[in-house]
XYZ file of C-alpha atoms in Angstrom:
258
model
C -28.372 37.068 -12.744
C -25.934 39.956 -12.580
C -22.359 40.328 -14.111
C -20.996 40.054 -10.143
C -23.354 37.300 -9.475
C -21.658 35.181 -12.943
C -18.570 35.529 -11.745
C -18.989 34.836 -8.278
C -20.503 31.395 -9.892
C -17.407 31.087 -12.423
C -14.972 28.039 -10.643
C -11.524 28.970 -10.046
C -9.221 28.981 -13.004
C -7.118 26.007 -11.829
C -10.084 23.570 -11.149
C -11.537 24.899 -15.493
C -7.160 23.724 -16.480
C -7.599 20.502 -14.054
C -11.164 19.489 -15.236
C -9.923 19.779 -19.369
C -6.736 18.183 -18.141
C -8.708 15.421 -16.612
C -11.013 15.152 -19.896
C -7.785 14.952 -21.781
C -6.781 11.893 -19.735
C -10.070 9.919 -19.651
C -10.601 10.489 -23.307
C -7.227 9.112 -24.194
C -5.733 12.000 -25.817
C -3.167 11.908 -22.588
C -2.281 8.767 -22.236
C -0.304 6.811 -19.394
C 2.765 7.690 -19.531
C 2.622 11.145 -21.368
C 4.234 14.338 -19.960
C 2.025 17.392 -19.122
C 2.978 20.540 -20.469
C 4.913 22.343 -18.241
C 3.096 25.051 -15.919
C 4.755 27.736 -17.892
C 2.962 26.318 -21.064
C -0.640 25.554 -19.344
C 0.078 29.017 -17.972
C -0.110 30.779 -21.089
C -2.606 28.285 -23.044
C -5.062 29.203 -20.263
C -3.661 32.781 -19.953
C -3.178 32.260 -16.044
C -0.214 32.398 -13.791
C 1.986 30.068 -13.176
C 0.980 29.208 -9.233
C -2.739 28.680 -11.262
C -1.260 26.211 -12.627
C 0.900 24.363 -10.608
C -2.366 24.421 -8.436
C -4.701 22.813 -11.546
C -1.459 19.875 -11.462
C -1.706 19.630 -7.723
C -5.379 19.035 -8.066
C -4.652 15.746 -10.707
C -2.181 14.930 -8.295
C -4.481 14.140 -5.179
C -6.805 12.536 -7.644
C -4.175 9.932 -8.483
C -4.278 10.619 -12.199
C -0.878 12.023 -12.349
C 2.782 11.775 -10.911
C 5.330 14.423 -10.654
C 9.011 12.904 -11.063
C 12.250 14.489 -9.896
C 14.024 16.502 -12.771
C 11.833 15.224 -15.684
C 8.233 16.619 -14.881
C 4.574 15.413 -14.691
C 3.527 11.994 -15.903
C -0.316 10.420 -16.309
C -0.408 8.080 -14.091
C -0.361 4.061 -15.004
C -4.383 2.941 -14.467
C -2.843 -0.808 -13.565
C -2.953 -1.025 -10.222
C -1.002 -4.011 -8.251
C -3.834 -6.703 -6.639
C -2.878 -7.979 -3.536
C -4.539 -12.080 -3.479
C -6.252 -12.331 -0.476
C -8.116 -15.547 -1.241
C -5.079 -17.802 -2.358
C -2.089 -15.687 -0.843
C -1.025 -18.525 1.665
C -1.803 -21.714 -0.572
C 1.066 -24.672 -0.308
C 0.452 -24.524 -4.263
C 2.049 -20.993 -4.209
C 4.610 -21.471 -1.492
C 5.843 -24.208 -3.605
C 6.887 -21.625 -5.968
C 9.381 -20.894 -3.164
C 8.135 -16.890 -4.144
C 7.065 -15.003 -1.323
C 3.170 -14.125 -1.042
C 4.125 -10.738 -2.341
C 6.611 -11.492 -4.909
C 4.702 -13.911 -6.546
C 1.711 -11.085 -6.819
C 4.278 -8.619 -8.444
C 5.895 -11.402 -10.609
C 1.753 -12.653 -11.807
C 1.476 -9.082 -12.811
C 4.445 -8.117 -14.494
C 6.290 -5.684 -11.300
C 9.435 -5.876 -10.385
C 9.230 -6.698 -6.411
C 11.559 -5.580 -3.693
C 11.329 -5.683 -0.510
C 13.369 -3.606 2.097
C 13.619 -4.970 6.237
C 13.374 -1.693 8.128
C 13.563 -2.940 11.658
C 13.406 -6.152 14.120
C 12.425 -5.323 17.650
C 11.428 -6.903 20.736
C 8.072 -4.490 22.433
C 4.912 -3.582 23.147
C 1.769 -4.758 20.814
C -0.615 -2.423 19.784
C -3.559 -2.870 21.598
C -5.815 -4.613 18.774
C -2.800 -6.793 18.225
C -2.205 -7.997 21.374
C -6.044 -8.284 21.481
C -5.502 -11.143 18.530
C -2.418 -12.886 19.792
C -3.305 -13.050 22.984
C -0.569 -11.127 25.070
C 0.170 -8.649 27.597
C -0.138 -5.267 25.913
C 1.677 -3.149 28.236
C 4.728 -5.388 28.388
C 7.631 -6.305 25.540
C 5.761 -9.443 24.550
C 6.181 -9.616 20.746
C 8.668 -9.042 17.887
C 7.953 -6.467 15.875
C 8.904 -7.130 12.097
C 8.255 -3.813 9.732
C 9.386 -3.710 5.749
C 8.716 -1.829 3.179
C 7.477 -3.114 -0.189
C 8.284 -1.767 -3.630
C 6.755 -2.504 -7.130
C 8.962 -1.281 -10.368
C 11.129 0.682 -7.310
C 7.373 2.139 -6.685
C 6.810 2.215 -2.491
C 3.345 -0.297 -2.675
C 3.129 -1.037 0.863
C 4.083 -0.913 5.054
C 3.789 -4.343 6.585
C 4.123 -4.443 10.260
C 4.530 -8.385 11.596
C 3.640 -9.117 14.825
C 4.737 -12.777 16.401
C 4.766 -13.691 19.996
C 7.729 -12.939 21.741
C 7.515 -16.273 23.839
C 8.145 -18.130 20.689
C 10.554 -16.112 18.467
C 12.934 -15.146 20.917
C 16.430 -16.257 19.657
C 15.338 -18.087 16.511
C 15.474 -16.832 12.644
C 12.173 -15.198 13.457
C 14.144 -12.146 14.767
C 16.605 -12.072 11.841
C 16.141 -10.837 8.777
C 17.087 -13.992 6.683
C 14.443 -16.330 8.082
C 15.261 -18.965 6.366
C 13.136 -21.589 3.480
C 9.516 -20.333 2.823
C 10.058 -17.702 5.124
C 8.333 -16.919 8.767
C 5.434 -18.939 7.515
C 8.252 -21.811 7.660
C 9.990 -21.247 10.789
C 6.295 -21.110 12.178
C 5.028 -24.568 11.478
C 8.741 -24.928 12.449
C 7.344 -24.481 15.809
C 4.114 -26.467 15.167
C 1.821 -23.719 13.738
C 0.632 -24.919 10.802
C -2.059 -21.949 8.693
C -5.052 -23.230 8.313
C -7.821 -20.315 8.683
C -6.993 -16.458 8.029
C -8.944 -13.368 8.948
C -8.315 -10.176 7.058
C -9.523 -6.783 8.379
C -10.217 -4.168 5.942
C -10.732 -0.662 6.507
C -9.746 2.525 4.606
C -8.940 5.900 5.822
C -6.196 8.404 5.782
C -2.322 7.554 6.068
C 0.159 8.365 9.250
C 2.576 11.216 8.808
C 4.919 8.613 9.132
C 2.922 6.443 6.078
C 2.708 9.293 3.615
C 6.021 9.762 3.871
C 7.407 5.884 3.293
C 4.771 5.869 1.096
C 5.543 8.864 -1.005
C 1.635 9.524 -1.170
C 0.439 12.843 -2.801
C -1.988 14.783 -0.695
C -5.573 13.173 -0.244
C -4.808 9.691 -0.964
C -6.119 7.455 1.682
C -4.816 3.948 2.224
C -6.324 0.723 2.547
C -5.327 -1.037 5.861
C -5.612 -4.842 6.165
C -5.337 -6.518 9.263
C -4.147 -9.982 8.905
C -4.596 -12.823 11.731
C -2.800 -16.479 11.229
C -5.006 -19.002 12.834
C -3.080 -22.455 13.161
C -4.754 -26.013 13.001
C -6.083 -25.823 16.920
C -7.717 -22.718 16.188
C -4.996 -20.425 17.936
C -3.742 -16.992 16.287
C -0.085 -17.400 15.766
C 1.003 -14.085 14.037
C -0.831 -10.667 13.086
C 0.137 -8.628 10.254
C -0.570 -4.884 9.640
C -1.026 -4.083 5.982
C -0.768 -0.718 4.859
C -1.694 -0.310 1.369
C -1.589 3.021 -1.544
C -5.706 3.028 -2.416
C -4.046 4.904 -5.609
C -1.719 1.979 -7.373
C -2.786 -1.301 -5.022
C -5.993 -3.274 -4.857
C -7.856 -5.976 -3.222
C -8.741 -9.275 -4.681
C -10.562 -12.118 -2.661
C -12.611 -15.448 -4.566
C -14.136 -17.042 -1.535
C -16.339 -20.235 -1.536
C -19.718 -19.440 -0.586
C -20.881 -22.383 2.070
C-alpha cells in the first residue's frame, strides 16, 4: 500500500474523535451525566480544527449518546428509557390509581410527567384512522386531540387521539379537562367499555413537525404506535397515534400465550 493509499484509508478525524469518546462512554470512563470536553479542548487534544471536534460531537448526538444543554455544554445521556407498558396500561387496577396511563408509567420509573393539551379540533381524519373508526375520511367526522408528553421536562411523545364527532360533539370529550378517569371515563358514559386493544407498531423517521416538538437530534427515528380501542360489542371507538422518541422511550408487552 502506498503512502497516498494509506492516507485515503484513514477515517476522517471527526470519526476518530467520536470513536474515542464513544469508547470512553461505553467503558464508563465518561459516566451518564458527565460533561464532555469543550470543542476547543477536543480540538487541542486531537490536533484538529474546532469544526472537526464539533462534527465529532454531532455524530455522538445522532447516535443518542450525548445531549446538548443550552448555555451549559454537552453531556452524556442517561441510558434509562421511559417504557410504555402495552399490556396492562388500560387495566381497571391501574385506572383505580386515579392516574392516566402515562402519569402512572412515569411515576413507576421515577420520572416527573407533564402533559400539554395542544389542540382539540373537529376535522377530517387521516385515511388509516377513518378506516379503523369506520367514519368518512372526506368530512369532519372526528374530534382530534393532540397532546405533548414530557418526562422530567424532556419531550418524549406526541399523542393524537381521534374520536367520532357524532359521539363527542357537545361533551367533555371536546374539552381540555374531560373529567374523572379522563376520556375513557367519558367514553364509558357513552356505553363504550374497553375490552380489546390493537397496537400496530412501526419505526420510521420523524416529520419536521415531530422532530421540532420532540427536539430530536438529526438521524434519530421515532416509534409509532397506532392504537385502536374496541368495546364490548367489538366496535372501534377510539384511535390514538403515539409517536415516541426512539432514543429515550421503549415498549414493553407481557402477553399470555393462548
